[in-house]
Coordinates of C-alpha atoms in Angstrom, one line a residue:
Chain A
M13 CA 30.8 -1.5 -16.1
Q14 CA 28.6 -4.6 -16.4
A15 CA 26.8 -3.5 -13.2
L16 CA 26.3 0.0 -14.7
L17 CA 24.8 -1.5 -17.8
N18 CA 22.6 -3.9 -15.9
G19 CA 21.5 -1.0 -13.7
L20 CA 20.6 1.1 -16.8
I21 CA 18.4 -1.7 -18.1
A22 CA 16.8 -2.2 -14.8
G23 CA 16.3 1.5 -14.8
F24 CA 14.4 1.4 -18.0
L25 CA 12.0 -1.1 -16.5
I26 CA 11.5 1.2 -13.4
A27 CA 11.2 4.3 -15.6
L28 CA 8.2 3.0 -17.6
P29 CA 5.8 2.6 -14.7
A30 CA 7.3 5.7 -13.0
I31 CA 6.2 7.7 -16.0
A32 CA 2.7 6.1 -15.7
L33 CA 2.6 7.0 -12.0
S34 CA 3.7 10.5 -12.6
L35 CA 1.1 11.0 -15.3
T36 CA -1.8 9.8 -13.2
Y37 CA -0.5 11.8 -10.2
G38 CA -0.3 15.0 -12.3
V39 CA -3.6 14.7 -14.1
L40 CA -5.7 13.0 -11.6
N41 CA -4.0 14.3 -8.5
F42 CA -3.6 11.1 -6.5
A43 CA -0.9 8.5 -6.1
N44 CA -2.0 5.4 -7.7
F45 CA -1.0 2.5 -5.4
S46 CA -2.3 -0.1 -7.8
I47 CA 0.6 0.6 -10.2
G48 CA 2.4 -2.5 -8.9
A49 CA -0.6 -4.7 -9.6
L50 CA -1.0 -3.2 -13.0
I51 CA 2.6 -4.2 -13.8
T52 CA 1.8 -7.7 -12.7
A53 CA -1.3 -7.7 -14.8
G54 CA 0.7 -6.6 -17.8
A55 CA 3.1 -9.5 -17.3
Y56 CA 0.2 -12.0 -17.1
F57 CA -1.4 -10.5 -20.2
A58 CA 1.8 -11.1 -22.1
Y59 CA 1.9 -14.6 -20.7
F60 CA -1.7 -15.2 -21.8
Y61 CA -1.0 -14.1 -25.4
N62 CA 2.4 -15.7 -25.6
V63 CA 1.8 -19.1 -23.9
D64 CA -1.9 -19.7 -23.8
L65 CA -2.6 -18.4 -27.3
G66 CA 0.9 -19.1 -28.7
L67 CA 1.5 -15.7 -30.3
H68 CA 5.0 -14.3 -31.0
V69 CA 6.5 -12.7 -27.9
L70 CA 6.7 -9.2 -29.3
V71 CA 3.1 -9.3 -30.5
S72 CA 2.2 -10.5 -27.0
V73 CA 4.0 -7.5 -25.5
A74 CA 2.1 -5.1 -27.7
L75 CA -1.2 -6.8 -27.1
A76 CA -0.5 -6.7 -23.4
G77 CA -0.2 -3.0 -23.7
V78 CA -3.5 -2.6 -25.5
S79 CA -5.3 -5.0 -23.1
L80 CA -4.1 -3.2 -20.0
S81 CA -5.0 0.2 -21.3
I82 CA -8.5 -1.0 -21.8
L83 CA -8.6 -2.6 -18.4
A84 CA -7.3 0.6 -16.8
I85 CA -10.2 2.5 -18.4
V86 CA -12.6 -0.1 -17.1
I87 CA -11.2 0.2 -13.6
E88 CA -11.5 4.0 -13.8
R89 CA -15.1 3.7 -14.9
L90 CA -16.0 1.1 -12.1
V91 CA -14.0 2.4 -9.2
Y92 CA -12.3 5.8 -9.5
R93 CA -15.2 7.6 -11.2
P94 CA -17.8 6.6 -8.6
L95 CA -15.3 7.7 -6.0
G96 CA -14.7 10.9 -7.8
D97 CA -16.3 13.3 -5.4
A98 CA -14.4 11.8 -2.4
D99 CA -11.2 13.3 -1.2
H100 CA -7.9 12.0 -2.6
I101 CA -7.3 10.0 0.6
T102 CA -10.3 7.9 -0.2
L103 CA -8.9 7.5 -3.7
L104 CA -5.6 6.3 -2.3
V105 CA -7.4 3.6 -0.2
G106 CA -9.5 2.8 -3.2
S107 CA -6.4 2.2 -5.4
M108 CA -5.0 -0.1 -2.7
G109 CA -8.3 -2.0 -2.9
V110 CA -7.9 -2.2 -6.7
A111 CA -4.4 -3.6 -6.3
F112 CA -5.6 -6.2 -3.8
V113 CA -8.4 -7.3 -6.1
L114 CA -6.2 -7.4 -9.3
E115 CA -3.5 -9.4 -7.5
N116 CA -6.0 -12.0 -6.3
V117 CA -7.8 -12.3 -9.6
I118 CA -4.4 -13.2 -11.0
R119 CA -3.8 -15.7 -8.3
L120 CA -7.3 -17.1 -8.9
I121 CA -6.6 -17.7 -12.5
Y122 CA -2.9 -18.6 -12.6
G123 CA -2.1 -19.6 -9.0
A124 CA 1.2 -18.6 -7.4
D125 CA 3.5 -20.7 -9.7
V126 CA 6.5 -19.1 -11.3
R127 CA 6.1 -19.2 -15.0
T128 CA 8.2 -18.2 -18.0
L129 CA 7.4 -16.8 -21.4
D130 CA 8.0 -18.9 -24.5
I131 CA 11.3 -17.4 -25.7
T132 CA 14.1 -19.1 -27.7
V133 CA 17.2 -18.7 -25.7
S134 CA 19.9 -16.9 -27.7
R135 CA 23.6 -16.3 -27.1
P136 CA 24.3 -12.9 -25.5
I137 CA 26.1 -10.3 -27.4
I138 CA 29.5 -9.8 -25.9
W139 CA 31.3 -6.5 -26.6
N140 CA 34.4 -5.4 -24.6
D141 CA 33.5 -7.9 -21.9
L142 CA 30.0 -6.4 -21.6
R143 CA 27.2 -9.0 -21.9
L144 CA 23.9 -8.0 -23.3
N145 CA 21.2 -10.5 -24.2
N146 CA 18.5 -10.2 -26.8
E147 CA 15.8 -9.6 -24.2
Q148 CA 17.7 -6.7 -22.7
L149 CA 18.1 -5.2 -26.2
V150 CA 14.3 -5.5 -26.7
I151 CA 13.8 -3.8 -23.3
V152 CA 16.0 -0.9 -24.3
A153 CA 14.4 -0.5 -27.7
V154 CA 10.8 -0.7 -26.4
A155 CA 11.5 1.6 -23.4
V156 CA 13.2 4.2 -25.5
A157 CA 10.4 4.1 -28.1
A158 CA 7.8 4.5 -25.3
F159 CA 9.7 7.5 -23.9
V160 CA 9.9 9.2 -27.2
A161 CA 6.2 8.5 -27.8
V162 CA 5.2 9.8 -24.4
A163 CA 7.4 12.9 -24.8
L164 CA 5.9 13.6 -28.2
V165 CA 2.4 13.1 -27.1
L166 CA 2.9 15.5 -24.1
K167 CA 4.8 18.2 -26.0
K168 CA 3.4 18.2 -29.5
T169 CA -0.2 17.0 -29.6
S170 CA -3.3 18.9 -28.4
L171 CA -4.0 15.9 -26.2
G172 CA -0.7 16.4 -24.5
R173 CA -1.2 20.1 -24.1
A174 CA -4.6 19.4 -22.6
M175 CA -3.1 16.8 -20.2
R176 CA -0.4 19.3 -19.0
A177 CA -3.0 22.0 -18.7
T178 CA -5.2 19.7 -16.5
S179 CA -2.2 18.8 -14.5
D180 CA -1.4 22.5 -13.8
N181 CA -4.9 23.7 -13.1
P182 CA -7.8 21.4 -13.7
S183 CA -10.6 24.0 -13.3
L184 CA -8.9 26.5 -15.5
A185 CA -8.3 23.8 -18.2
E186 CA -11.9 22.8 -18.1
A187 CA -13.0 26.4 -18.3
R188 CA -10.9 26.7 -21.5
G189 CA -12.8 23.9 -23.1
V190 CA -10.7 20.9 -22.2
N191 CA -12.9 17.8 -21.9
R192 CA -11.9 16.4 -18.6
R193 CA -13.5 13.0 -19.1
R194 CA -11.5 12.5 -22.3
I195 CA -8.3 13.5 -20.7
I196 CA -8.8 11.1 -17.7
N197 CA -9.5 8.2 -20.1
W198 CA -6.5 8.9 -22.1
T199 CA -4.3 9.3 -19.0
W200 CA -5.4 5.9 -17.8
A201 CA -5.0 4.3 -21.2
L202 CA -1.5 5.7 -21.5
S203 CA -0.4 4.7 -18.0
G204 CA -2.0 1.3 -18.4
T205 CA 0.0 0.8 -21.6
L206 CA 3.3 1.9 -19.9
A207 CA 2.7 -0.4 -16.9
A208 CA 1.9 -3.3 -19.1
L209 CA 5.0 -2.8 -21.2
A210 CA 7.1 -2.8 -18.0
G211 CA 5.4 -5.9 -16.8
A212 CA 5.7 -7.7 -20.1
L213 CA 9.4 -6.8 -20.5
V214 CA 10.1 -8.0 -16.9
A215 CA 8.4 -11.2 -17.8
M216 CA 10.6 -11.5 -20.9
D217 CA 13.8 -10.9 -19.0
A218 CA 12.9 -12.9 -15.9
T219 CA 9.8 -14.8 -14.8
V220 CA 6.1 -14.3 -14.4
E221 CA 4.8 -14.6 -10.8
P222 CA 2.1 -12.7 -8.8
L223 CA 4.6 -10.5 -7.0
I224 CA 6.6 -9.0 -9.8
G225 CA 4.8 -5.7 -9.7
T226 CA 4.9 -5.5 -5.9
N227 CA 8.6 -6.0 -6.0
Y228 CA 9.0 -2.9 -8.2
L229 CA 6.5 -0.8 -6.3
I230 CA 9.0 1.0 -4.0
S231 CA 11.6 1.5 -6.7
V232 CA 8.9 3.0 -8.9
F233 CA 7.7 5.4 -6.2
A234 CA 11.3 6.4 -5.4
A235 CA 11.9 7.1 -9.1
T236 CA 8.8 9.2 -9.4
I237 CA 9.8 11.3 -6.4
V238 CA 13.4 11.7 -7.5
G239 CA 12.1 12.9 -10.8
G240 CA 9.6 15.2 -9.2
I241 CA 6.2 13.7 -8.8
G242 CA 3.7 14.8 -11.5
N243 CA 6.6 15.4 -13.9
P244 CA 6.6 12.4 -16.4
L245 CA 9.9 13.2 -18.1
G246 CA 11.6 13.7 -14.7
A247 CA 10.3 10.2 -13.7
M248 CA 12.2 8.8 -16.7
A249 CA 15.4 10.2 -15.4
G250 CA 14.5 9.1 -11.9
G251 CA 13.9 5.6 -13.0
L252 CA 17.3 5.3 -14.7
L253 CA 19.0 6.8 -11.7
I254 CA 17.3 4.4 -9.2
G255 CA 18.0 1.5 -11.5
I256 CA 21.7 2.3 -11.6
V257 CA 22.0 3.1 -7.9
E258 CA 20.1 -0.2 -6.9
E259 CA 22.4 -2.2 -9.2
L260 CA 25.6 -0.6 -7.8
S261 CA 24.4 -1.1 -4.3
T262 CA 24.4 -4.8 -4.9
L263 CA 28.2 -4.5 -4.9
A264 CA 28.1 -3.5 -1.3
F265 CA 24.9 -5.0 0.1
P266 CA 23.1 -8.3 -0.4
T267 CA 21.0 -8.2 -3.6
T268 CA 17.9 -8.9 -1.5
Y269 CA 18.1 -5.4 -0.2
R270 CA 17.6 -3.6 -3.5
Q271 CA 14.2 -2.3 -2.5
G272 CA 15.6 -1.2 0.8
V273 CA 18.1 1.0 -1.0
S274 CA 15.2 2.5 -2.9
F275 CA 13.4 3.1 0.3
L276 CA 16.4 4.9 1.8
I277 CA 16.7 7.1 -1.3
L278 CA 13.0 7.9 -1.1
V279 CA 13.2 8.9 2.5
A280 CA 16.3 11.0 1.9
M281 CA 14.5 12.7 -1.0
L282 CA 11.5 13.5 1.2
F283 CA 13.7 15.1 3.8
L284 CA 15.9 17.1 1.4
R285 CA 14.2 17.7 -1.9
P286 CA 10.6 16.4 -1.8
H287 CA 9.9 18.2 -5.1
G288 CA 12.5 16.1 -6.9
I289 CA 15.9 16.7 -8.3
L290 CA 14.5 18.4 -11.4
G291 CA 11.2 19.8 -10.1
Q292 CA 10.6 23.3 -8.8
A293 CA 9.8 23.9 -5.1
K294 CA 6.1 24.2 -5.6
I295 CA 5.0 21.1 -3.6
K296 CA 2.4 22.0 -1.1
R297 CA 0.1 20.0 1.0
Chain B
M8 CA -16.7 -25.8 18.2
T9 CA -16.1 -23.8 21.3
A10 CA -12.4 -23.9 20.6
Y11 CA -13.0 -22.6 17.1
L12 CA -15.3 -19.9 18.3
V13 CA -12.8 -18.8 21.0
S14 CA -10.0 -18.6 18.5
I15 CA -12.1 -16.6 16.0
L16 CA -13.2 -14.2 18.7
T17 CA -9.6 -13.7 19.8
F18 CA -8.6 -12.9 16.3
V19 CA -11.5 -10.4 16.0
V20 CA -10.4 -8.7 19.2
L21 CA -6.7 -8.6 18.1
S22 CA -7.6 -7.2 14.7
A23 CA -9.9 -4.7 16.4
V24 CA -6.9 -3.5 18.5
L25 CA -4.9 -3.1 15.2
A26 CA -7.9 -1.2 13.7
L27 CA -7.9 1.1 16.7
A28 CA -4.3 2.0 15.8
L29 CA -5.2 2.8 12.2
N30 CA -8.3 4.7 13.4
I31 CA -6.3 7.3 15.4
Q32 CA -3.8 7.7 12.5
W33 CA -6.1 7.7 9.6
G34 CA -9.5 8.4 11.2
Q35 CA -8.5 11.1 13.6
A36 CA -5.4 12.6 12.1
G37 CA -6.0 11.9 8.5
M38 CA -2.7 10.2 8.1
I39 CA -2.6 7.2 5.8
N40 CA -0.6 4.2 7.0
F41 CA -0.2 1.7 4.2
G42 CA 2.6 0.1 6.2
L43 CA 0.5 -0.9 9.1
A44 CA 1.5 -4.5 8.6
G45 CA 5.1 -3.5 9.0
F46 CA 4.6 -1.8 12.4
F47 CA 2.4 -4.7 13.5
S48 CA 5.2 -7.1 12.6
I49 CA 7.8 -5.1 14.4
G50 CA 5.7 -5.3 17.6
A51 CA 5.3 -9.0 17.1
Y52 CA 9.0 -9.7 16.5
V53 CA 10.3 -7.4 19.3
A54 CA 8.0 -9.1 21.8
A55 CA 8.8 -12.6 20.4
I56 CA 12.6 -12.1 20.4
L57 CA 12.7 -10.8 23.9
A58 CA 10.3 -13.4 25.2
V59 CA 12.3 -16.2 23.7
S60 CA 15.5 -14.9 25.2
G61 CA 13.8 -15.0 28.6
V62 CA 12.4 -11.5 29.2
D63 CA 9.0 -11.6 31.0
P64 CA 6.0 -11.1 28.8
V65 CA 5.0 -7.7 30.2
S66 CA 8.4 -6.1 29.7
S67 CA 8.5 -7.7 26.2
T68 CA 5.2 -6.2 25.3
L69 CA 6.2 -2.8 26.7
A70 CA 9.4 -2.9 24.6
A71 CA 7.4 -3.8 21.5
I72 CA 5.1 -0.8 22.2
V73 CA 8.0 1.6 22.8
S74 CA 9.9 0.5 19.7
T75 CA 7.0 0.7 17.3
A76 CA 6.0 4.1 18.7
A77 CA 9.5 5.4 18.2
L78 CA 9.8 4.0 14.6
S79 CA 6.4 5.5 13.8
A80 CA 7.5 8.9 14.9
I81 CA 10.7 8.6 12.8
V82 CA 8.8 7.4 9.7
S83 CA 6.2 10.0 9.9
L84 CA 8.8 12.8 10.4
A85 CA 10.0 12.2 6.9
S86 CA 6.8 13.2 5.2
V87 CA 4.4 14.9 7.6
R88 CA 5.4 18.3 6.1
L89 CA 4.1 17.1 2.8
R90 CA 0.8 16.0 1.3
E91 CA -0.8 12.8 2.7
D92 CA 0.2 10.8 -0.3
Y93 CA 3.9 11.0 0.7
L94 CA 3.2 9.5 4.1
A95 CA 1.3 6.7 2.4
I96 CA 4.3 6.1 0.1
S97 CA 6.9 6.2 2.8
T98 CA 5.0 3.9 5.2
L99 CA 4.5 1.4 2.4
G100 CA 8.2 1.6 1.7
F101 CA 8.9 1.1 5.4
A102 CA 6.8 -2.0 5.5
E103 CA 8.7 -3.4 2.5
A104 CA 12.0 -2.7 4.1
V105 CA 10.9 -4.3 7.4
R106 CA 9.7 -7.4 5.4
L107 CA 13.2 -7.6 3.8
V108 CA 14.9 -7.5 7.1
L109 CA 12.6 -10.1 8.6
L110 CA 13.2 -12.4 5.6
N111 CA 16.9 -12.0 5.4
E112 CA 18.4 -11.4 8.9
S113 CA 17.9 -15.0 9.9
W114 CA 20.3 -14.7 12.9
L115 CA 17.7 -12.4 14.5
T116 CA 14.3 -13.1 13.0
G117 CA 14.7 -16.7 11.9
G118 CA 14.2 -15.6 8.3
P119 CA 11.4 -17.3 6.4
N120 CA 11.0 -19.9 9.2
G121 CA 10.1 -17.2 11.7
I122 CA 10.3 -17.6 15.4
R123 CA 8.8 -20.7 17.1
E124 CA 8.0 -21.7 20.6
I125 CA 7.4 -18.2 21.9
P126 CA 6.6 -18.8 25.6
R127 CA 2.9 -18.1 26.3
P128 CA 2.5 -15.6 29.1
F129 CA 1.5 -16.9 32.5
A130 CA 1.2 -20.4 31.1
G131 CA 2.5 -21.7 34.4
V132 CA -0.2 -20.2 36.6
L133 CA -3.1 -21.0 34.4
D134 CA -4.9 -24.3 33.7
P135 CA -3.9 -25.3 30.2
S136 CA -7.5 -26.4 29.4
S137 CA -8.9 -22.9 30.0
Y138 CA -5.8 -21.0 28.7
E139 CA -7.5 -20.1 25.4
V140 CA -10.5 -18.6 27.1
A141 CA -8.3 -16.8 29.6
F142 CA -6.3 -15.3 26.7
L143 CA -9.5 -14.2 25.0
G144 CA -10.6 -12.5 28.3
A145 CA -7.3 -10.8 28.7
S146 CA -7.4 -9.6 25.1
V147 CA -10.9 -8.2 25.6
L148 CA -9.7 -6.3 28.7
I149 CA -6.7 -5.0 26.9
F150 CA -8.9 -3.9 24.0
A151 CA -11.2 -2.2 26.4
A152 CA -8.4 -0.4 28.1
V153 CA -6.9 0.8 24.9
Y154 CA -10.4 1.9 23.7
V155 CA -11.0 3.9 26.8
L156 CA -7.6 5.5 26.7
L157 CA -8.0 6.4 23.0
E158 CA -11.5 7.8 23.6
R159 CA -10.0 10.0 26.3
I160 CA -7.3 11.2 24.0
I161 CA -9.9 11.8 21.2
R162 CA -12.1 13.9 23.5
S163 CA -9.2 15.8 25.0
P164 CA -8.1 19.2 23.7
F165 CA -5.3 17.2 21.9
G166 CA -7.9 15.2 20.0
R167 CA -9.8 18.3 19.0
A168 CA -6.5 19.9 17.8
L169 CA -5.8 16.7 15.8
R170 CA -9.1 16.9 14.0
T171 CA -8.5 20.5 13.3
V172 CA -5.2 19.6 11.7
R173 CA -6.9 16.9 9.7
E174 CA -9.6 19.3 8.4
D175 CA -7.5 22.3 7.8
E176 CA -4.0 22.6 9.0
V177 CA -3.7 26.3 8.2
V178 CA -6.5 27.0 10.6
A179 CA -4.8 24.8 13.2
A180 CA -1.5 26.6 12.7
T181 CA -3.2 30.0 12.9
L182 CA -4.7 29.0 16.2
G183 CA -1.2 28.4 17.5
K184 CA -1.1 24.7 17.3
N185 CA 2.1 22.9 16.4
V186 CA 0.9 21.0 13.4
L187 CA 4.1 19.0 13.0
A188 CA 4.3 17.9 16.6
L189 CA 0.5 17.0 16.6
R190 CA 0.9 14.8 13.6
V191 CA 4.0 13.0 14.8
K192 CA 2.4 12.4 18.2
A193 CA -0.8 11.0 16.6
F194 CA 1.2 8.7 14.4
A195 CA 3.4 7.5 17.4
I196 CA 0.3 6.8 19.5
G197 CA -1.1 4.8 16.6
G198 CA 2.2 3.0 16.2
A199 CA 2.3 2.1 19.9
V200 CA -1.2 0.5 19.6
A201 CA -0.1 -1.4 16.5
G202 CA 3.0 -2.6 18.4
L203 CA 0.7 -3.8 21.3
A204 CA -1.4 -5.7 18.8
G205 CA 1.7 -7.3 17.3
A206 CA 2.9 -8.4 20.7
L207 CA -0.5 -9.9 21.5
H208 CA -0.5 -11.7 18.1
A209 CA 2.9 -13.2 18.8
F210 CA 2.0 -14.4 22.2
Y211 CA -1.3 -15.8 21.0
L212 CA 0.0 -17.8 18.1
S213 CA 3.3 -18.6 19.9
Y214 CA 5.0 -18.8 16.5
I215 CA 5.4 -16.0 13.9
D216 CA 6.8 -15.9 10.4
P217 CA 6.9 -13.1 7.7
T218 CA 3.9 -14.5 5.8
Q219 CA 1.6 -13.5 8.7
F220 CA 2.4 -9.9 8.1
A221 CA 1.7 -9.5 4.4
S222 CA -0.2 -6.6 3.0
F223 CA -3.5 -8.2 3.6
V224 CA -3.2 -7.3 7.3
T225 CA -3.2 -3.7 6.3
V226 CA -6.2 -4.2 4.0
Y227 CA -8.2 -5.9 6.7
A228 CA -7.5 -3.0 9.1
F229 CA -8.6 -0.5 6.5
M230 CA -11.7 -2.6 5.9
A231 CA -12.5 -2.7 9.6
V232 CA -12.1 1.0 9.9
V233 CA -14.2 1.8 6.8
V234 CA -17.0 -0.6 7.9
G235 CA -17.0 0.8 11.4
G236 CA -16.9 4.4 10.3
R237 CA -13.8 6.4 9.9
G238 CA -12.9 8.2 13.1
S239 CA -15.4 6.2 15.2
N240 CA -13.9 3.7 17.6
R241 CA -17.4 2.5 18.5
G242 CA -17.9 0.9 15.1
L243 CA -14.6 -0.8 15.1
L244 CA -15.6 -4.0 16.9
I245 CA -18.4 -4.4 14.4
G246 CA -16.0 -3.6 11.6
A247 CA -13.5 -6.2 12.7
S248 CA -16.2 -8.8 13.2
T249 CA -17.6 -8.1 9.7
V250 CA -14.2 -8.7 8.2
M251 CA -13.9 -11.9 10.1
V252 CA -17.4 -13.0 9.1
L253 CA -16.6 -12.3 5.5
L254 CA -13.3 -14.2 5.7
E255 CA -14.7 -17.2 7.7
G256 CA -18.1 -17.2 6.0
T257 CA -16.6 -17.5 2.6
R258 CA -14.9 -20.8 3.6
F259 CA -18.1 -22.5 2.4
L260 CA -17.2 -21.4 -1.1
K261 CA -14.8 -24.2 -1.1
E262 CA -17.6 -26.8 -0.8
L263 CA -19.7 -24.9 -3.3
L264 CA -16.9 -24.8 -5.9
P265 CA -15.1 -28.1 -5.5
F266 CA -13.1 -27.7 -8.7
M267 CA -11.0 -25.0 -7.0
N268 CA -7.8 -25.8 -5.2
A269 CA -7.0 -24.4 -1.8
Q270 CA -4.9 -21.6 -3.3
Q271 CA -7.6 -20.5 -5.6
S272 CA -10.3 -20.4 -3.0
A273 CA -8.0 -18.4 -0.7
A274 CA -7.5 -16.0 -3.6
L275 CA -11.2 -15.8 -4.2
R276 CA -11.9 -15.0 -0.5
L277 CA -9.3 -12.2 -0.5
L278 CA -10.7 -10.9 -3.8
L279 CA -14.1 -10.7 -2.2
V280 CA -12.7 -8.7 0.7
G281 CA -11.1 -6.3 -1.8
V282 CA -14.3 -5.9 -3.7
A283 CA -16.2 -5.3 -0.5
L284 CA -13.8 -2.6 0.5
I285 CA -14.2 -0.8 -2.8
L286 CA -18.0 -1.1 -2.7
L287 CA -18.0 0.3 0.8
L288 CA -15.8 3.2 -0.1
I289 CA -18.2 4.0 -3.0
F290 CA -21.6 3.4 -1.4
R291 CA -21.1 3.7 2.4
P292 CA -18.0 5.9 2.9
G293 CA -19.2 6.9 6.3
G294 CA -19.5 3.4 7.6
I295 CA -22.0 2.5 10.2
A296 CA -21.1 4.6 13.2
R297 CA -20.6 8.3 13.4
E298 CA -17.5 10.0 14.5
Y299 CA -17.6 11.6 18.0
R300 CA -18.6 15.2 17.9
L301 CA -19.2 17.8 20.5
T302 CA -22.9 18.7 20.6
A303 CA -24.2 21.6 22.5
P304 CA -27.7 21.5 24.0
A305 CA -30.2 23.5 21.9
R306 CA -30.7 27.0 23.2
D307 CA -34.3 28.2 23.6
D308 CA -33.3 31.8 23.0
A309 CA -31.2 31.1 20.0
P310 CA -33.6 32.4 17.3
A311 CA -34.4 35.4 19.3
T312 CA -30.7 36.5 19.7
A313 CA -30.2 35.8 16.1
A314 CA -33.0 38.1 15.2
K315 CA -31.8 40.9 17.4
T316 CA -28.2 41.0 16.0

């Protein structure tokens, strides 16, 4: 049971960036390989506000979200928009370049040391032999709030409708008066926020180091594909599923192979149901 | 100084071999391999493990080539039916899985310590003082052989079919080409070359550990291919040299910015490589050399025939 609970919480952390990845895939039509570096950047933003500026940890998490959404828009402006006319393969390579640059900017500023946020350690809540600490409660609360917010934005607002329309058929959406630039900016802002929240929450629960995001990369992609790529709400379910399976797998395999388990799930999905468990079979090359 | 130059040149040639591998996968077949470092490391480890246990270097290298080719075929099979993004994802995942195995299966790979004292091939027959130069010469010959072989493949009907698949697979399928088989073969050929590069790397350094096969290896190879011109093998040597010049040339930054520690200046150099890659993609996506194309001699009567019909 404890493993199940831990898996669920790990799943929330995977689900946040998985939604971000799915959003950018749907709207912009390319797989953003810099998502791992964005998670790391989020963690370091949280570290900056919390430790360097001495702000409260929850304020720091929120500010990390805002900062990374701005950074994501800046990156879009500097890299992806100039690449805009290129094919999506070039965009993929470009996003790998972005990841490489971000990671090394972080190393340049903070080095490779393992750091921790400034958090007062509290006693875990124990209920029926299940342990849950404060940070994990915050993770669940923030993640659930973020899911509800994303779902509401996508389903209820005109922005969300425009995003879904662009995702389905960009030229048709544009012909119907959807402002593509605005949608792209919002998509990046939203996925930047989600990635930052994930990074900041990981930082809260564990440590801050230059490879946190990279360590999540495969799980995040696996979650996105399980949920059906381009389907943000499916990505949420995929994230939870991957989190639980990874955690349960540690009962049978060494913990160091968690990402390996995700990779196996990913390959199995690509063979059997590349459109995801929830998605429809409309995936084409 | 000569020793430094020889070792730099050897690294350039080895990275050019790796770039050749990427260029047939990405350049010719349009298949993205973000896990190139993983295949490269498998080549190195297979060759190293066999050589340490007493197998002769040539057979070890062949085993490295065969195993990376086979693994490449298997990995590409999972996603060749889908859009390019999926291959990029699964190769990246593959590289990560390989890295985990290298780090954790210490009984086989030495874990984080890697493998040391890999016997240098033909060290007995060669004079130790000129060994480095001989290795460089051998690497150049191997590069040339791979280059010629790949050029032949590229110019063969197989190569043309491959580019057709890259540009439009429906057209290729309509012309009766087996798209799936073409893709898997192209990826396996690239994998074989990556394995060869890995084996050479292991023999050259004579010790390997997982840090040598981090993602920057993949980034360098992409950089070399982008500089040299996607699809063009001719530009690759220049591409690989440019990357090396960028890496080595930025060493002076350390003197220029003395307040930085070694880690920071290393990060700054990698950062510059990343920025250069992005700038190239934006401003010179075609690189410096053009891809090989069949050109027909101009026909004198062409306008006349056109006018008649």
